[in-house]
């Protein structure tokens, strides 16, 4: 119907679905936070947005982990899936869906997808030989393999050059997907969508890999090797390859299989799919190829981010070189963690994790920067924000000196600058701009010295006209700091939902005026009086001292 087709497609954003072979770490939290910031940004812009996350529960890797834990696989998955759900909650991830690949609707979507690939003759049966890596759940070509020595046991083994993970020689009959037939279509697709992969350096890698040629992809395993998975339709002896199964999760909750033309209603194609740089091939080559095979639109963009390292080694479940995200959240609070991860986390380059960095960012950005600004504006008894806002409304702030002018120019440029970085899918760079506004405002306040003027008025016997001018200067200074605080408070909501709301409450900004359209100088003349009186506890509670310094 016309009303349906004219309906705007909701913004749709996803995280990878995480393997349940081990507990989550800070790397997973980072992906969640980055994705959530991008979603909340769209909501701030007034869009309907859907965020999809979940767990990847099938495959050799999980089958072995469950066997090792001597637990039936489903029971084993239930436990860790629950931990990822808890992490999503504690991360304040605003996910609309949590997909588990063991869910019935997902299994149906995968089997239907397979059936369609088969019907279109993209699947054929043949013998497959090669080096399979269970940890990475992928085959590696001979050229990507090397011999390694385990320094502890002295054992030599064959491993992936890229990840160092052990590979095993396998020789079996299974089904293949005609990936090699997609080289030209993929290259055309990349050409038409040069921002498909972000950042551009990884887009270039992908184009290079595809240009070098594609081999057909093995997409099933014999049941005697892999039982823990979705069965191939019409073949009881084969189990579907975990990556085909997993990638389809992204359309499961978008309602696949959908009636023609209905995919838009629930969000597909995804606007952005966020992943770590470790799974670029699967998402930027295999995934669009699978979709193109069925004439389904590929996602619009894949944001690939860099890794967190610990002692400059990749944080990874399989090596145990990890930081427990629950401990970190307990210790620093979720908003401080989200701030730190967004601030220091890399898109192109890896970042090394350290408690001392969290403490540093917290002290400089949140306590010294933002907290200090709010308290310096709202706390003094010698002026109040509401008076300053009223004065601004009645246009009596005429005495603009050059430092106020500079502050105005900075604030007028702020929303567009932040938007531009968000559109480039770089929340870290946008955060930097927001925080620079905080630091600039603090400097402006420091240089303007409104407290000196206020004390002079109080102490001196000024001519009423002069005193009025002095008062006008105070109001103007306070107003332009309050505006900065209000605008920054609105912009920080996607990053620190809790603290930003607390800050806007302290400033008395009405809840209906906290969206992006209000991030405009002189947009709101109705704030300044907090709804509930702000006591000492509120200021102290906004960014309290951290329990322990490291
Ligand atoms: O790969 N730094 O799941 P996974 C930053 N199930 N991010 C990191 C990270 C680190 N050190 N380590 C992991 C899988 N991540 C598949 C995905 S999707 C259809 C299937 C994040 O549990 C990053 O987003 O190994 C990475 O891509 C993801 O966790 C891998 O999680």
PDB file of C-alpha atoms and ligand atoms in Angstrom, residues 16-19 25 27-28 30-31 56 84 243 246-247 249-250 275-279 283 305-309 314-317, ligand 1:
ATOM      1  CA  UNK A  16      28.426  -8.781  15.664  1.00  0.00           C
ATOM      2  CA  UNK A  17      26.838 -11.714  17.449  1.00  0.00           C
ATOM      3  CA  UNK A  18      29.367 -12.928  19.963  1.00  0.00           C
ATOM      4  CA  UNK A  19      30.664 -16.458  20.358  1.00  0.00           C
ATOM      5  CA  UNK A  25      35.684  -8.918  27.743  1.00  0.00           C
ATOM      6  CA  UNK A  27      36.636  -5.610  23.484  1.00  0.00           C
ATOM      7  CA  UNK A  28      33.016  -6.769  23.275  1.00  0.00           C
ATOM      8  CA  UNK A  30      33.663  -1.492  23.165  1.00  0.00           C
ATOM      9  CA  UNK A  31      31.771  -2.761  20.113  1.00  0.00           C
ATOM     10  CA  UNK A  56      26.657 -16.900  17.899  1.00  0.00           C
ATOM     11  CA  UNK A  84      26.266 -11.377  27.186  1.00  0.00           C
ATOM     12  CA  UNK A 243      29.504 -18.291   9.428  1.00  0.00           C
ATOM     13  CA  UNK A 246      25.742 -16.438  11.884  1.00  0.00           C
ATOM     14  CA  UNK A 247      25.630 -13.758   9.191  1.00  0.00           C
ATOM     15  CA  UNK A 249      21.215 -13.321  12.110  1.00  0.00           C
ATOM     16  CA  UNK A 250      21.303  -9.775  10.786  1.00  0.00           C
ATOM     17  CA  UNK A 275      32.432  -5.098  13.597  1.00  0.00           C
ATOM     18  CA  UNK A 276      36.016  -5.529  14.741  1.00  0.00           C
ATOM     19  CA  UNK A 277      38.782  -5.642  12.150  1.00  0.00           C
ATOM     20  CA  UNK A 278      39.205  -9.384  12.770  1.00  0.00           C
ATOM     21  CA  UNK A 279      36.043 -10.274  10.833  1.00  0.00           C
ATOM     22  CA  UNK A 283      31.278  -9.148   6.516  1.00  0.00           C
ATOM     23  CA  UNK A 305      37.055  -0.772  14.309  1.00  0.00           C
ATOM     24  CA  UNK A 306      40.491  -1.517  15.672  1.00  0.00           C
ATOM     25  CA  UNK A 307      41.295  -3.657  18.690  1.00  0.00           C
ATOM     26  CA  UNK A 308      41.919  -3.097  22.339  1.00  0.00           C
ATOM     27  CA  UNK A 309      45.192  -4.522  23.461  1.00  0.00           C
ATOM     28  CA  UNK A 314      45.222  -8.318  21.389  1.00  0.00           C
ATOM     29  CA  UNK A 315      42.589  -8.811  24.035  1.00  0.00           C
ATOM     30  CA  UNK A 316      41.103 -12.206  23.202  1.00  0.00           C
ATOM     31  CA  UNK A 317      38.994 -14.849  24.897  1.00  0.00           C
TER      32      UNK A 317
HETATM   33  O1  LIG B   1      33.849 -13.188  15.767  1.00  0.00           O
HETATM   34  N1  LIG B   1      39.137  -5.221  20.708  1.00  0.00           N
HETATM   35  O2  LIG B   1      32.579 -13.429  17.664  1.00  0.00           O
HETATM   36  P1  LIG B   1      33.588 -12.997  18.824  1.00  0.00           P
HETATM   37  C1  LIG B   1      38.010  -4.730  20.185  1.00  0.00           C
HETATM   38  N2  LIG B   1      30.810 -14.806  16.405  1.00  0.00           N
HETATM   39  N3  LIG B   1      36.961  -5.485  19.849  1.00  0.00           N
HETATM   40  C2  LIG B   1      37.045  -6.787  20.055  1.00  0.00           C
HETATM   41  C3  LIG B   1      38.189  -7.394  20.594  1.00  0.00           C
HETATM   42  C4  LIG B   1      39.270  -6.543  20.939  1.00  0.00           C
HETATM   43  N4  LIG B   1      40.395  -6.997  21.479  1.00  0.00           N
HETATM   44  N5  LIG B   1      37.980  -8.719  20.673  1.00  0.00           N
HETATM   45  C5  LIG B   1      36.729  -8.926  20.198  1.00  0.00           C
HETATM   46  C6  LIG B   1      32.838 -13.527  16.335  1.00  0.00           C
HETATM   47  N6  LIG B   1      36.165  -7.773  19.838  1.00  0.00           N
HETATM   48  C7  LIG B   1      31.679 -14.073  15.545  1.00  0.00           C
HETATM   49  C8  LIG B   1      30.965 -12.924  14.874  1.00  0.00           C
HETATM   50  S1  LIG B   1      28.965 -11.914  13.403  1.00  0.00           S
HETATM   51  C9  LIG B   1      27.901 -12.555  12.279  1.00  0.00           C
HETATM   52  C10 LIG B   1      29.787 -13.311  14.043  1.00  0.00           C
HETATM   53  C11 LIG B   1      34.818  -7.569  19.292  1.00  0.00           C
HETATM   54  O3  LIG B   1      32.914 -13.366  20.093  1.00  0.00           O
HETATM   55  C12 LIG B   1      34.874  -7.133  17.835  1.00  0.00           C
HETATM   56  O4  LIG B   1      33.672  -6.504  17.489  1.00  0.00           O
HETATM   57  O5  LIG B   1      34.935 -13.533  18.561  1.00  0.00           O
HETATM   58  C13 LIG B   1      34.973  -8.451  17.134  1.00  0.00           C
HETATM   59  O6  LIG B   1      34.627  -8.370  15.780  1.00  0.00           O
HETATM   60  C14 LIG B   1      33.986  -9.264  17.935  1.00  0.00           C
HETATM   61  O7  LIG B   1      34.141  -8.798  19.282  1.00  0.00           O
HETATM   62  C15 LIG B   1      34.295 -10.743  17.816  1.00  0.00           C
HETATM   63  O8  LIG B   1      33.578 -11.422  18.753  1.00  0.00           O
END
